[in-house]
Short mmCIF file of C-alpha atoms and ligand atoms in Angstrom, two decimals:
data_model
loop_
_atom_site.label_atom_id
_atom_site.label_comp_id
_atom_site.label_asym_id
_atom_site.label_seq_id
_atom_site.Cartn_x
_atom_site.Cartn_y
_atom_site.Cartn_z
CA MET M 147 18.23 -4.07 -0.41
CA SER M 148 17.62 -2.14 3.19
CA ALA M 149 15.89 1.20 3.43
CA HIS M 150 17.30 2.85 5.13
CA GLY M 151 21.24 3.43 4.54
CA ASP M 152 22.95 4.99 1.11
CA PRO M 153 21.03 5.38 -1.84
CA VAL M 154 21.28 2.05 -3.94
CA PRO M 155 21.07 3.01 -8.36
CA MET M 156 19.91 -0.24 -10.19
CA THR M 157 19.68 -0.20 -13.22
CA ALA M 158 17.08 -2.06 -15.31
CA ARG M 159 17.95 -3.84 -18.98
CA LYS M 160 15.87 -5.40 -22.28
CA GLY M 161 16.84 -9.40 -22.43
CA ALA M 162 15.06 -12.45 -22.53
CA ALA M 163 11.21 -13.12 -21.27
CA LEU M 164 10.12 -12.94 -18.10
CA THR M 165 8.82 -16.40 -17.49
CA GLY M 166 7.58 -18.53 -14.48
CA VAL M 167 6.13 -18.70 -11.12
CA ALA M 168 6.52 -16.01 -8.96
CA ASP M 169 5.87 -16.11 -5.29
CA VAL M 170 5.11 -12.26 -4.16
CA PRO M 171 5.13 -11.48 -0.23
CA GLY M 172 2.26 -11.08 2.01
CA ASP M 173 -0.68 -7.85 1.63
CA LYS M 174 1.41 -5.11 3.01
CA SER M 175 -1.55 -3.57 4.45
CA ILE M 176 -3.56 -6.90 6.54
CA SER M 177 0.14 -7.16 7.84
CA HIS M 178 0.11 -4.13 9.83
CA ARG M 179 -3.30 -4.84 10.55
CA SER M 180 -2.25 -8.12 12.24
CA LEU M 181 0.03 -6.79 14.41
CA ILE M 182 -1.63 -3.90 16.05
CA LEU M 183 -4.82 -5.92 16.10
CA GLY M 184 -3.37 -8.44 17.33
CA ALA M 185 -1.48 -6.09 20.67
CA MET M 186 -5.25 -4.55 21.03
CA ALA M 187 -6.13 -8.20 21.53
CA VAL M 188 -6.07 -10.17 25.16
CA GLY M 189 -4.14 -13.53 24.62
CA GLU M 190 -1.18 -14.70 22.06
CA THR M 191 -2.36 -13.91 18.36
CA VAL M 192 -0.26 -15.69 15.19
CA ILE M 193 0.25 -15.18 11.90
CA THR M 194 1.34 -16.48 9.44
CA GLY M 195 2.52 -15.08 5.93
CA LEU M 196 3.43 -11.77 7.16
CA LEU M 197 5.53 -9.24 5.44
CA GLU M 198 8.38 -8.67 7.25
CA GLY M 199 9.18 -5.31 4.69
CA GLN M 200 10.54 -2.60 6.41
CA ASP M 201 7.93 -1.13 7.24
CA VAL M 202 5.79 -3.20 8.60
CA LEU M 203 9.24 -4.57 10.92
CA ASP M 204 8.06 -0.70 12.45
CA THR M 205 5.16 -1.18 13.50
CA ALA M 206 6.31 -4.81 15.18
CA LYS M 207 8.44 -2.16 17.09
CA ALA M 208 5.72 0.34 17.28
CA MET M 209 4.32 -2.13 19.04
CA ARG M 210 6.38 -3.32 21.47
CA ALA M 211 6.82 -0.12 23.00
CA PHE M 212 4.03 0.13 23.35
CA GLY M 213 3.98 -3.28 25.82
CA ALA M 214 2.91 -5.77 23.45
CA GLU M 215 4.84 -8.79 23.40
CA VAL M 216 6.13 -9.87 20.05
CA SER M 217 8.45 -12.60 18.32
CA ARG M 218 9.15 -14.03 15.20
CA ASP M 219 8.56 -18.15 14.81
CA ALA M 220 9.81 -18.49 11.22
CA GLU M 221 9.52 -16.83 8.37
CA GLY M 222 6.27 -14.47 8.13
CA VAL M 223 5.63 -16.95 11.50
CA TRP M 224 5.14 -14.78 14.16
CA HIS M 225 3.69 -14.25 17.25
CA VAL M 226 1.86 -11.16 19.39
CA HIS M 227 1.07 -11.21 23.19
CA GLY M 228 -1.86 -8.34 23.27
CA VAL M 229 -2.10 -6.25 26.08
CA GLY M 230 -5.93 -5.12 25.68
CA VAL M 231 -8.33 -2.27 25.11
CA GLY M 232 -6.62 0.09 26.40
CA GLY M 233 -4.35 -1.45 27.16
CA PHE M 234 -1.00 0.44 25.78
CA ALA M 235 1.78 1.68 28.14
CA GLU M 236 3.19 4.63 27.64
CA PRO M 237 6.02 4.69 25.20
CA GLU M 238 9.43 5.32 26.80
CA ASP M 239 10.52 6.91 23.51
CA VAL M 240 10.39 8.14 20.05
CA ILE M 241 8.12 5.95 17.49
CA ASP M 242 9.90 5.68 14.63
CA CYS M 243 7.62 4.39 11.76
CA GLY M 244 10.44 4.27 9.23
CA ASN M 245 8.37 5.06 5.37
CA SER M 246 5.04 3.69 6.82
CA GLY M 247 1.82 6.17 6.30
CA THR M 248 0.14 3.22 7.27
CA GLY M 249 1.46 2.58 10.10
CA VAL M 250 1.48 6.03 11.77
CA ARG M 251 -1.77 6.65 10.89
CA LEU M 252 -3.66 3.63 12.51
CA ILE M 253 -1.19 3.83 15.31
CA MET M 254 -2.28 7.43 16.15
CA GLY M 255 -6.20 6.18 15.65
CA THR M 256 -5.30 3.26 18.21
CA MET M 257 -3.20 4.81 21.30
CA ALA M 258 -5.74 8.46 20.68
CA THR M 259 -7.97 6.67 23.60
CA THR M 260 -5.24 5.95 26.19
CA PRO M 261 -4.54 8.37 28.29
CA ILE M 262 -0.48 8.31 27.56
CA SER M 263 1.53 10.28 25.10
CA ALA M 264 3.07 9.47 22.20
CA THR M 265 6.15 11.32 19.74
CA PHE M 266 6.09 10.39 16.48
CA THR M 267 8.32 10.58 14.13
CA GLY M 268 9.78 8.86 10.16
CA ASP M 269 11.86 9.33 7.57
CA ALA M 270 12.23 12.57 4.87
CA SER M 271 9.48 11.35 3.25
CA LEU M 272 6.87 11.02 6.22
CA ARG M 273 7.51 13.31 7.49
CA SER M 274 5.97 15.29 4.32
CA ARG M 275 3.09 13.97 4.70
CA PRO M 276 -0.08 15.01 5.40
CA MET M 277 -1.72 13.47 9.05
CA ALA M 278 -3.86 16.72 9.62
CA ARG M 279 -6.56 13.89 8.10
CA VAL M 280 -5.33 11.43 11.04
CA THR M 281 -4.84 13.84 14.25
CA ASP M 282 -8.46 16.69 12.93
CA PRO M 283 -10.79 12.88 13.96
CA LEU M 284 -8.72 11.75 16.37
CA ALA M 285 -9.27 15.49 18.04
CA LEU M 286 -13.31 15.47 18.38
CA PHE M 287 -12.24 11.87 20.59
CA GLY M 288 -10.06 14.81 22.55
CA ALA M 289 -6.95 13.84 21.99
CA SER M 290 -4.60 16.25 21.43
CA ALA M 291 -1.73 16.70 18.27
CA VAL M 292 1.27 18.93 18.49
CA GLY M 293 4.11 19.28 15.85
CA ARG M 294 5.16 21.06 12.82
CA ARG M 295 4.00 23.52 10.70
CA GLY M 296 0.43 22.23 8.06
CA GLY M 297 0.75 19.14 11.32
CA ARG M 298 4.10 17.29 10.62
CA LEU M 299 5.47 15.20 11.87
CA PRO M 300 7.36 14.63 14.63
CA MET M 301 4.71 15.22 16.23
CA THR M 302 3.38 13.92 19.99
CA ILE M 303 0.03 13.19 20.40
CA THR M 304 -2.40 12.26 23.89
CA GLY M 305 -4.34 10.61 24.40
CA ALA M 306 -8.16 11.13 25.15
CA ALA M 307 -8.69 10.83 29.00
CA ALA M 308 -12.00 10.35 29.02
CA PRO M 309 -12.85 9.47 24.41
CA LEU M 310 -15.88 10.46 23.41
CA PRO M 311 -17.87 7.84 20.38
CA VAL M 312 -17.53 9.53 17.09
CA ARG M 313 -19.40 10.52 13.57
CA TYR M 314 -17.28 11.02 10.55
CA THR M 315 -17.74 11.68 7.28
CA THR M 316 -14.04 11.39 5.86
CA PRO M 317 -13.62 14.38 3.51
CA VAL M 318 -10.72 12.01 1.43
CA PRO M 319 -10.60 8.23 -0.07
CA SER M 320 -8.06 7.12 2.11
CA ALA M 321 -8.38 3.84 3.56
CA GLN M 322 -5.70 4.89 7.41
CA VAL M 323 -8.34 7.43 7.67
CA LYS M 324 -11.37 5.21 7.92
CA SER M 325 -9.15 2.69 9.91
CA ALA M 326 -7.65 5.00 12.90
CA VAL M 327 -10.48 6.64 13.42
CA LEU M 328 -11.91 2.96 13.98
CA LEU M 329 -9.07 2.08 16.01
CA ALA M 330 -9.79 4.78 18.61
CA GLY M 331 -13.59 3.82 18.14
CA LEU M 332 -12.36 0.92 19.73
CA ASN M 333 -11.48 1.62 22.93
CA ALA M 334 -14.55 5.04 22.88
CA PRO M 335 -17.81 4.21 25.08
CA GLY M 336 -21.26 3.46 22.97
CA GLN M 337 -20.93 3.42 18.83
CA THR M 338 -18.79 5.20 16.96
CA VAL M 339 -19.88 6.04 13.27
CA VAL M 340 -17.47 6.73 10.12
CA ILE M 341 -18.71 7.36 6.72
CA GLU M 342 -17.02 7.42 2.98
CA ALA M 343 -18.00 8.48 0.37
CA GLU M 344 -16.35 6.10 -2.43
CA ALA M 345 -15.26 2.77 -0.96
CA THR M 346 -11.87 1.91 0.21
CA ARG M 347 -10.29 -0.80 0.81
CA ASP M 348 -11.55 -2.82 3.97
CA HIS M 349 -8.93 -5.00 6.41
CA THR M 350 -10.16 -3.42 9.04
CA GLU M 351 -13.60 -4.23 9.15
CA ARG M 352 -13.21 -7.21 7.94
CA MET M 353 -10.18 -8.02 10.67
CA LEU M 354 -12.00 -6.22 13.00
CA ALA M 355 -15.02 -8.12 12.89
CA GLY M 356 -12.47 -11.65 12.89
CA PHE M 357 -11.42 -10.79 16.27
CA GLY M 358 -15.24 -9.72 17.39
CA ALA M 359 -15.81 -6.59 17.47
CA GLU M 360 -19.44 -5.87 16.73
CA ILE M 361 -18.95 -3.92 13.37
CA THR M 362 -21.47 -3.54 10.85
CA THR M 363 -21.08 -1.58 7.60
CA GLU M 364 -25.14 -0.27 4.91
CA ILE M 365 -24.68 1.59 2.38
CA THR M 366 -26.36 4.50 1.65
CA GLN M 367 -27.37 7.23 -0.67
CA GLU M 368 -23.96 8.90 2.30
CA GLY M 369 -22.30 6.32 1.12
CA ARG M 370 -20.56 2.90 2.92
CA VAL M 371 -21.24 3.77 6.94
CA ILE M 372 -19.84 1.84 9.35
CA THR M 373 -20.54 1.48 12.65
CA LEU M 374 -18.43 -0.16 15.68
CA THR M 375 -19.30 -0.33 19.94
CA GLY M 376 -16.79 0.89 21.88
CA GLN M 377 -15.06 -1.49 24.98
CA PRO M 378 -14.70 -4.57 22.93
CA GLU M 379 -13.15 -7.42 24.62
CA LEU M 380 -11.42 -8.98 21.13
CA LYS M 381 -10.55 -12.35 20.77
CA PRO M 382 -6.90 -13.97 20.10
CA GLN M 383 -6.94 -15.22 16.56
CA THR M 384 -4.76 -17.22 14.26
CA ILE M 385 -3.95 -14.87 10.94
CA VAL M 386 -3.22 -16.19 7.77
CA VAL M 387 -2.32 -13.33 6.19
CA PRO M 388 -2.81 -13.09 1.82
CA ARG M 389 0.00 -11.85 -0.89
CA ASP M 390 -0.50 -8.57 -2.19
CA PRO M 391 -2.01 -7.69 -4.94
CA SER M 392 -0.11 -4.11 -5.12
CA SER M 393 2.87 -6.54 -5.31
CA ALA M 394 1.70 -8.82 -7.42
CA ALA M 395 1.68 -6.44 -9.37
CA PHE M 396 4.17 -5.82 -10.69
CA PRO M 397 5.85 -9.33 -12.16
CA VAL M 398 2.72 -9.09 -13.84
CA CYS M 399 2.80 -5.47 -15.17
CA ALA M 400 6.12 -6.37 -15.96
CA ALA M 401 5.02 -9.99 -17.84
CA LEU M 402 2.73 -7.66 -20.46
CA ILE M 403 4.85 -5.40 -21.30
CA VAL M 404 8.14 -7.81 -21.88
CA GLU M 405 8.54 -10.03 -25.48
CA GLY M 406 7.61 -13.55 -25.37
CA SER M 407 7.13 -13.40 -21.28
CA ASP M 408 4.72 -16.13 -19.21
CA VAL M 409 4.05 -15.26 -15.86
CA LEU M 410 2.29 -17.18 -13.05
CA VAL M 411 1.20 -14.83 -9.73
CA PRO M 412 -0.70 -17.86 -7.41
CA ASN M 413 -2.23 -16.58 -4.52
CA ILE M 414 -3.14 -13.62 -5.29
CA GLY M 415 -6.18 -11.74 -2.67
CA LEU M 416 -9.10 -10.97 -5.25
CA ASN M 417 -10.89 -7.98 -2.27
CA PRO M 418 -12.50 -5.98 -5.55
CA THR M 419 -11.43 -2.96 -3.08
CA ARG M 420 -8.38 -3.93 -4.00
CA ALA M 421 -8.02 -5.02 -7.42
CA GLY M 422 -9.44 -2.39 -10.32
CA LEU M 423 -5.65 -2.58 -10.84
CA PHE M 424 -6.54 -6.42 -12.68
CA GLU M 425 -9.96 -5.23 -14.48
CA THR M 426 -7.72 -1.57 -15.73
CA LEU M 427 -5.48 -3.88 -17.67
CA ARG M 428 -7.96 -6.33 -18.87
CA GLU M 429 -10.04 -4.08 -20.73
CA MET M 430 -6.15 -2.60 -22.19
CA GLY M 431 -6.12 -5.36 -24.15
CA ALA M 432 -3.99 -7.36 -22.02
CA ASP M 433 -3.08 -11.27 -20.63
CA LEU M 434 -4.71 -11.75 -17.85
CA THR M 435 -6.25 -14.52 -16.61
CA TYR M 436 -7.58 -15.66 -12.88
CA GLU M 437 -6.50 -19.32 -12.90
CA ASN M 438 -8.05 -21.65 -10.36
CA LEU M 439 -10.31 -18.75 -9.09
CA ARG M 440 -11.64 -19.76 -5.80
CA GLU M 441 -12.10 -18.89 -1.71
CA GLU M 442 -9.97 -18.23 0.63
CA GLY M 443 -10.54 -17.11 4.45
CA GLY M 444 -13.95 -15.14 3.21
CA GLU M 445 -11.37 -13.62 0.09
CA PRO M 446 -12.10 -14.18 -3.66
CA VAL M 447 -7.36 -15.44 -4.50
CA ALA M 448 -6.25 -16.73 -7.40
CA ASP M 449 -3.42 -17.77 -9.93
CA LEU M 450 -2.65 -14.40 -12.00
CA ARG M 451 -1.36 -15.54 -14.97
CA ALA M 452 0.02 -12.81 -17.35
CA ARG M 453 0.52 -12.98 -20.91
CA TYR M 454 3.24 -10.43 -23.61
CA SER M 455 1.03 -8.84 -24.84
CA PRO M 456 1.61 -6.24 -27.48
CA ASP M 457 -2.05 -5.21 -28.07
CA MET M 458 -2.76 -2.60 -25.00
CA LYS M 459 -4.58 0.01 -26.15
CA GLY M 460 -4.94 3.40 -23.22
CA ILE M 461 -8.27 3.86 -22.30
CA GLU M 462 -10.02 6.17 -19.75
CA VAL M 463 -9.75 5.32 -16.20
CA PRO M 464 -12.83 5.13 -14.49
CA PRO M 465 -12.90 7.41 -12.00
CA GLU M 466 -14.63 5.78 -9.05
CA ARG M 467 -12.21 3.24 -10.01
CA ALA M 468 -9.49 5.16 -7.99
CA ALA M 469 -10.08 3.49 -4.14
CA SER M 470 -9.44 0.04 -5.55
CA MET M 471 -6.37 0.51 -7.45
CA ILE M 472 -4.84 4.43 -6.06
CA ASP M 473 -1.06 2.33 -5.39
CA GLU M 474 -0.81 1.19 -7.82
CA TYR M 475 -1.66 4.21 -10.72
CA PRO M 476 2.68 4.09 -11.10
CA ILE M 477 2.97 0.49 -12.65
CA LEU M 478 -0.49 1.23 -14.29
CA SER M 479 1.48 4.03 -15.99
CA VAL M 480 4.58 2.48 -17.15
CA VAL M 481 2.27 -0.40 -18.80
CA ALA M 482 0.09 2.87 -20.03
CA ALA M 483 3.49 4.14 -22.12
CA ASN M 484 3.80 0.87 -23.83
CA ALA M 485 0.11 1.12 -24.89
CA GLU M 486 -1.55 2.16 -28.07
CA GLY M 487 -2.30 5.12 -27.44
CA PRO M 488 -3.30 8.13 -24.89
CA THR M 489 -4.85 6.05 -21.04
CA VAL M 490 -6.96 8.86 -19.12
CA MET M 491 -5.94 8.98 -15.26
CA ARG M 492 -8.86 11.18 -13.42
CA GLY M 493 -9.91 11.96 -9.58
CA VAL M 494 -6.51 10.82 -8.48
CA LYS M 495 -4.72 13.76 -6.22
CA GLU M 496 -5.19 11.27 -3.54
CA LEU M 497 -1.77 9.99 -5.30
CA ARG M 498 -0.17 13.18 -4.95
CA VAL M 499 0.39 13.16 -0.73
CA LYS M 500 1.52 9.32 -0.79
CA GLU M 501 5.57 8.79 0.00
CA SER M 502 6.17 11.32 -3.03
CA ASP M 503 4.54 12.98 -5.30
CA ARG M 504 4.12 9.84 -7.72
CA ILE M 505 1.87 12.02 -10.61
CA ASP M 506 5.08 14.20 -11.41
CA ALA M 507 7.74 11.73 -10.01
CA MET M 508 5.97 9.06 -13.04
CA ALA M 509 5.57 12.21 -15.34
CA VAL M 510 9.64 13.47 -14.80
CA GLY M 511 10.43 10.55 -14.79
CA LEU M 512 9.12 9.38 -18.29
CA ARG M 513 9.18 12.19 -20.29
CA ALA M 514 12.77 11.88 -20.10
CA ALA M 515 12.51 8.26 -21.40
CA GLY M 516 10.75 9.52 -24.29
CA ILE M 517 6.44 9.88 -22.80
CA GLU M 518 4.38 12.52 -23.73
CA VAL M 519 3.07 12.91 -20.17
CA GLU M 520 -0.04 15.97 -19.11
CA ASP M 521 -0.93 16.47 -16.03
CA GLY M 522 -3.51 18.13 -13.20
CA PRO M 523 -3.74 18.53 -9.98
CA ASP M 524 -5.79 15.22 -10.31
CA TRP M 525 -5.52 13.93 -13.31
CA TRP M 526 -2.79 12.74 -15.49
CA ILE M 527 -2.90 11.60 -19.29
CA VAL M 528 -0.12 9.45 -20.76
CA HIS M 529 1.22 9.24 -24.71
CA GLY M 530 1.55 5.42 -24.74
CA LYS M 531 3.62 4.54 -28.07
CA GLY M 532 2.57 1.12 -28.64
CA PRO M 533 5.67 -1.96 -27.54
CA GLY M 534 9.01 -0.68 -27.13
CA GLY M 535 7.71 2.86 -26.50
CA VAL M 536 9.79 3.90 -24.20
CA GLU M 537 13.12 4.77 -25.60
CA GLY M 538 14.69 4.44 -21.77
CA GLY M 539 18.46 5.63 -21.68
CA VAL M 540 17.74 7.98 -18.31
CA THR M 541 17.78 7.73 -14.12
CA VAL M 542 15.54 8.44 -13.08
CA ALA M 543 14.43 10.30 -8.91
CA THR M 544 12.14 7.94 -6.71
CA HIS M 545 11.95 10.11 -3.80
CA LEU M 546 11.95 7.43 -0.91
CA ASP M 547 9.92 6.00 -3.03
CA HIS M 548 8.90 2.25 -3.20
CA ARG M 549 6.53 2.52 -5.80
CA ILE M 550 8.26 4.37 -7.99
CA ALA M 551 11.34 2.93 -8.37
CA MET M 552 10.27 -0.74 -9.24
CA SER M 553 7.78 0.82 -11.25
CA PHE M 554 10.48 2.36 -13.47
CA LEU M 555 13.04 -0.75 -12.90
CA CYS M 556 9.49 -3.14 -14.14
CA ALA M 557 10.03 0.17 -17.35
CA GLY M 558 13.93 -0.52 -18.30
CA LEU M 559 13.34 -4.19 -18.73
CA ALA M 560 10.66 -3.09 -22.33
CA SER M 561 12.57 0.04 -23.44
CA ARG M 562 14.91 0.21 -25.51
CA GLN M 563 17.95 1.91 -23.99
CA PRO M 564 17.74 0.79 -19.99
CA VAL M 565 16.54 3.02 -16.78
CA THR M 566 19.12 3.49 -13.69
CA VAL M 567 16.70 4.37 -10.43
CA ASP M 568 18.62 6.69 -8.20
CA ASP M 569 17.49 4.06 -5.00
CA ALA M 570 16.70 1.02 -5.62
CA GLY M 571 16.86 0.99 -1.46
CA PRO M 572 13.24 1.69 -0.61
CA ILE M 573 11.91 -1.18 -1.89
CA ALA M 574 11.79 -3.10 1.08
CA THR M 575 9.95 -1.07 2.79
CA SER M 576 7.16 -3.47 0.69
CA PHE M 577 8.51 -5.84 -1.37
CA PRO M 578 12.34 -7.24 -0.01
CA VAL M 579 12.81 -9.86 -2.77
CA PHE M 580 11.82 -8.50 -5.30
CA GLU M 581 15.20 -8.37 -6.67
CA PRO M 582 15.47 -11.84 -6.10
CA LEU M 583 12.17 -13.00 -7.00
CA MET M 584 12.75 -10.48 -9.97
CA ARG M 585 16.17 -11.92 -11.48
CA GLY M 586 14.58 -15.79 -11.01
CA LEU M 587 12.58 -14.47 -14.08
CA GLY M 588 15.46 -13.33 -16.51
CA ALA M 589 14.47 -9.53 -15.60
CA ARG M 590 18.40 -7.97 -16.18
CA LEU M 591 18.35 -5.73 -13.00
CA ASP M 592 21.74 -4.59 -11.57
CA ARG M 593 23.20 -2.71 -9.19
CA VAL M 594 25.18 0.03 -10.41
CA ASN M 595 27.82 -0.19 -8.03
CA GLN M 596 28.44 -4.00 -9.09
CA ALA M 597 28.24 -3.49 -12.67
CA GLY M 598 30.20 -1.55 -12.87
C1 S3P I 76 -3.09 2.22 3.17
C2 S3P I 76 -4.35 2.49 2.45
C3 S3P I 76 -3.70 3.07 0.67
C4 S3P I 76 -2.46 2.86 -0.01
C5 S3P I 76 -1.21 2.28 1.33
C6 S3P I 76 -1.88 1.39 1.95
C7 S3P I 76 -4.05 1.03 4.27
O1 S3P I 76 -3.43 4.46 1.89
O2 S3P I 76 -1.66 4.29 -0.49
O3 S3P I 76 -1.04 1.90 0.80
O4 S3P I 76 -3.69 -0.01 4.56
O5 S3P I 76 -4.87 1.13 4.18
P1 S3P I 76 -4.62 6.02 1.89
O6 S3P I 76 -5.70 5.96 3.11
O7 S3P I 76 -3.93 6.76 2.45
O8 S3P I 76 -5.03 6.73 0.32
#
């Protein structure tokens, strides 16, 4: 599977139960941050379990372009020789972040307080996504940005020569915006403060502390107030990347909707800023258990066991949970279609500016597959028809969005007629082994050209 190049149409069909163990790859968010903070430290950081998806490989390449030495030893084992905070060199060429909003936004933040210029671009999906949410706060540090209309890539950022620390309240619940500001704050003197009304994933804060930065989080009336003291010397680390709960979501949800399934997904991080989907599924009546619950590297970890759950009911997902499961709404909507009654999802405006407009992409495909979906600017409702209620027999457009592709392939494993996605290629951005892993559990996935 390739993230770039010709489309890879793929069909999913109903078959036998899904059974066995699903070893999902490393966490995408933590993988990006390991490379970026490794590049900001002085000395050698060793990373194991790095996700070798295209998004992360693009970030590794970018770190090299800014002067860090990045090398791969073995599968998932990477070394980064950092250049120190403020030590980035000016790249000689355009930085292509491919499909990755996280990559481009975090890297923009990291270089914005160093007096160099860099031009960023990406694929058609990334070039359509808003960057002002990051360049607005970076301007407060003294950085400037020139891009296409609407704050779109390609875009050139010139970092501040004499950066000022910033106090910034994020206008949207976004870990990418929060992280871009914190990473910019690394090379500003004094204290940079980010305030977020709703908690978003906190991997940047945890990892900055791990690398030796002075960073505190206070819960106040305004929300989470994160204070970082600038210009630390970051000490290189040995990082073991936990497995990605957002990738685990696919075999877990597929097992819940495919008759007779019983799947174990070991070693999944259950950081509360990421685990909203699993809580939601349990509230819907999913037979999903946490086995061997333990702590690893300061994070709760468990083996997830998912069994076929024919009695799931639609629920109203609490809007305050949205940030902790923002990437999981597409696959949740597939489970919702196979549950009885409506599942109501509110407070999810951010879904409209992901790799695709995810509400629209899922609504169009699910409607074509026989499910009633209502939607508005920041909400949608999926009217589930119970087990086997999805008709299928459709080809859906995935809009260069890995999670749309994986969601519809999971839908096709439980629908009456097959479901085809027009392009499974982007799955390689986050879950390069999705196809063999799902086949190993018994899933019937066929590349359309191979199946004839
Ligand atoms: C991510 C943050 C989220 C998420 C993305 C990864 C991160 O985006 O959707 O897949 O690693 O910081 P936003 O911060 O834009 O919500």
